[in-house]
XYZ file of C-alpha atoms in Angstrom:
218
model
C 63.029 93.884 96.166
C 64.742 96.755 98.677
C 63.778 99.998 98.369
C 66.573 102.658 99.299
C 65.931 106.559 98.804
C 68.979 108.624 100.159
C 71.130 108.611 103.754
C 72.312 105.599 105.942
C 70.244 102.317 105.976
C 70.758 99.444 107.669
C 70.713 96.354 105.633
C 70.675 92.629 105.687
C 72.820 90.959 102.873
C 72.281 87.560 101.229
C 72.330 84.049 102.413
C 74.795 84.920 105.095
C 72.751 87.441 106.052
C 75.389 89.722 106.799
C 74.777 93.182 108.559
C 75.453 96.437 106.588
C 75.485 100.238 106.726
C 74.514 101.844 103.389
C 74.569 105.109 102.174
C 73.410 106.537 98.993
C 73.838 110.385 98.452
C 71.791 111.941 95.590
C 72.560 111.434 92.042
C 75.769 108.887 93.315
C 77.987 108.192 90.449
C 79.117 104.842 91.616
C 78.858 102.626 94.647
C 82.146 101.387 96.919
C 81.939 98.026 98.983
C 84.773 98.199 102.000
C 86.061 95.136 102.493
C 87.499 95.599 106.422
C 91.042 94.282 107.681
C 90.892 91.450 110.324
C 88.822 91.811 113.434
C 87.195 95.375 111.624
C 83.892 95.597 110.353
C 81.363 98.474 109.759
C 81.533 99.812 113.049
C 85.286 100.545 112.151
C 85.388 104.438 112.951
C 88.412 104.977 110.083
C 86.325 103.261 107.680
C 82.992 105.141 108.469
C 85.129 108.298 108.305
C 86.490 107.356 104.733
C 83.262 106.253 103.512
C 81.851 109.848 104.724
C 84.248 111.476 102.699
C 83.352 109.133 99.496
C 79.731 109.985 100.365
C 80.505 113.609 99.949
C 82.319 113.123 96.584
C 79.107 111.573 95.218
C 79.927 107.717 95.872
C 77.461 105.576 97.544
C 79.064 103.502 99.888
C 78.538 100.130 101.503
C 80.117 98.808 104.968
C 79.441 95.275 105.296
C 80.478 92.832 108.233
C 81.650 90.057 106.045
C 81.908 87.467 108.712
C 78.696 86.498 111.053
C 79.106 87.139 114.814
C 79.474 83.113 115.242
C 81.863 83.307 112.662
C 84.109 86.074 113.915
C 84.556 83.912 116.985
C 86.971 81.630 115.151
C 90.024 83.826 114.447
C 91.157 81.760 111.472
C 88.046 83.311 109.408
C 89.179 86.487 110.171
C 92.204 86.046 108.335
C 90.603 83.804 105.563
C 91.140 85.972 102.755
C 89.142 83.652 99.887
C 86.208 83.558 102.420
C 86.262 87.533 102.872
C 86.427 87.807 98.938
C 83.320 85.552 98.608
C 81.313 87.236 100.858
C 82.711 90.452 99.470
C 80.972 89.301 95.874
C 78.089 88.417 97.910
C 77.554 91.699 98.939
C 78.273 92.982 95.239
C 75.678 90.591 94.141
C 73.051 91.651 96.691
C 73.756 95.344 95.422
C 73.201 94.462 92.132
C 69.668 93.337 92.660
C 68.767 96.506 94.371
C 67.109 99.166 92.060
C 68.880 101.967 92.884
C 72.319 100.529 93.184
C 72.350 97.771 90.149
C 73.189 100.122 87.483
C 75.854 102.187 89.816
C 79.592 101.356 88.601
C 81.380 99.230 91.301
C 84.448 99.621 93.409
C 86.092 97.949 96.211
C 87.898 99.924 98.812
C 90.077 97.341 100.798
C 91.890 97.840 104.262
C 94.465 95.511 105.640
C 93.948 91.914 104.990
C 90.781 93.529 103.138
C 92.537 94.363 100.127
C 93.506 91.142 99.515
C 89.744 90.164 99.324
C 89.415 92.862 96.952
C 92.085 91.740 94.756
C 90.590 88.069 95.104
C 87.137 89.162 94.367
C 87.889 91.622 91.324
C 90.069 88.537 89.842
C 87.009 86.131 89.895
C 85.469 85.433 86.242
C 82.278 88.030 85.910
C 83.363 90.287 88.951
C 81.883 93.677 87.723
C 84.732 95.729 89.956
C 85.592 98.732 87.861
C 88.449 100.210 90.367
C 90.185 99.108 93.663
C 91.502 101.191 96.566
C 93.690 99.616 99.245
C 94.742 101.682 102.610
C 97.445 100.049 104.298
C 96.343 96.720 102.634
C 98.176 93.785 102.021
C 97.671 92.996 98.555
C 100.523 90.266 98.184
C 97.989 87.885 100.553
C 95.909 87.528 97.358
C 98.820 85.416 95.634
C 100.268 86.107 92.259
C 97.280 84.461 90.293
C 94.903 86.762 91.576
C 97.420 90.003 91.392
C 97.738 89.416 87.818
C 94.321 88.462 86.894
C 92.486 91.394 88.298
C 91.153 94.187 85.448
C 90.216 96.691 87.665
C 92.875 99.820 87.947
C 94.005 99.803 91.872
C 95.332 102.313 93.900
C 97.505 101.334 97.053
C 97.583 103.676 99.428
C 100.546 103.317 102.220
C 101.859 105.692 104.899
C 106.077 106.219 105.142
C 106.256 104.801 108.296
C 104.694 101.535 107.637
C 108.318 99.928 105.841
C 107.076 96.562 106.126
C 103.824 96.912 104.461
C 105.100 99.542 101.618
C 107.770 96.590 100.805
C 104.976 94.270 100.219
C 102.615 96.595 98.046
C 105.640 97.421 95.856
C 106.204 93.494 95.420
C 102.475 93.170 94.815
C 102.206 96.088 92.597
C 105.116 94.292 90.253
C 102.774 91.131 89.965
C 99.734 93.238 88.288
C 99.051 93.658 84.813
C 95.965 95.939 85.730
C 96.794 99.807 85.726
C 98.082 100.227 89.500
C 99.690 103.213 91.417
C 101.179 103.309 94.827
C 101.014 106.754 96.669
C 103.178 107.029 99.975
C 101.190 109.400 102.291
C 104.202 110.983 104.373
C 104.534 110.710 107.977
C 101.408 108.040 108.110
C 101.778 104.543 110.174
C 99.607 101.763 109.215
C 96.505 102.787 110.987
C 96.737 106.590 109.181
C 96.182 107.657 113.020
C 98.176 110.993 112.507
C 96.436 114.001 112.279
C 95.303 114.860 108.233
C 96.867 111.480 106.984
C 93.281 109.487 106.811
C 92.245 112.929 104.933
C 94.618 112.527 102.444
C 93.416 108.744 102.270
C 89.650 110.252 101.476
C 91.319 112.826 98.738
C 92.947 109.875 97.124
C 90.259 107.469 97.375
C 87.733 109.901 96.180
C 89.813 111.047 93.083
C 90.752 107.548 91.988
C 86.892 106.507 92.157
C 85.456 109.397 90.772
C 88.067 108.705 87.839
C 87.423 105.490 87.368
C 83.795 104.948 88.324
C 81.888 107.694 86.650
C 81.103 106.916 83.141
C 81.935 103.376 83.391
C 80.212 100.969 81.835
C 76.777 100.155 83.693
């Protein structure tokens, strides 16, 4: 069994030996696993920035490459949201077996196509995610059945300049039965590259996870 104490750890996850970065602040109130967008991974500067903000808010974070280097060479895998959802569940199962993580309430943070993977994973029987946050996500790609089947409260964050994705998020939200909110960040584009916009994402995500993970059943 892996023993973890604090701060960043390079970890190898599950049967597919996925590479991850794990950060565990003292007295963590929950664990957030990141599902990256197409072509991205644990080295994403945007997701690392968000993870650091969540760490400051008292959340453990796991940034994980959901594909192996060999699998990434086939671009079809990068957009296979069901494959990515299965790997996200693999990461969640791994975390449940780690002593310092297994008792923590679980959340998913999905970016771009990773949001669809998070929705699909959370809709699967036995999934224990208690909250989901989507940043510039494509939850619509999860499909109506997954959107209607997910039980975890879901926050969708979209930039005001990302009009096509904003419309798709409105459509996805309408199909959800779980509590869901859509927040539009003024002046932000798809990647939230504009000054201060990614910090707004951190604030919104931290409040959502704090609200729904702290005190969740363990």
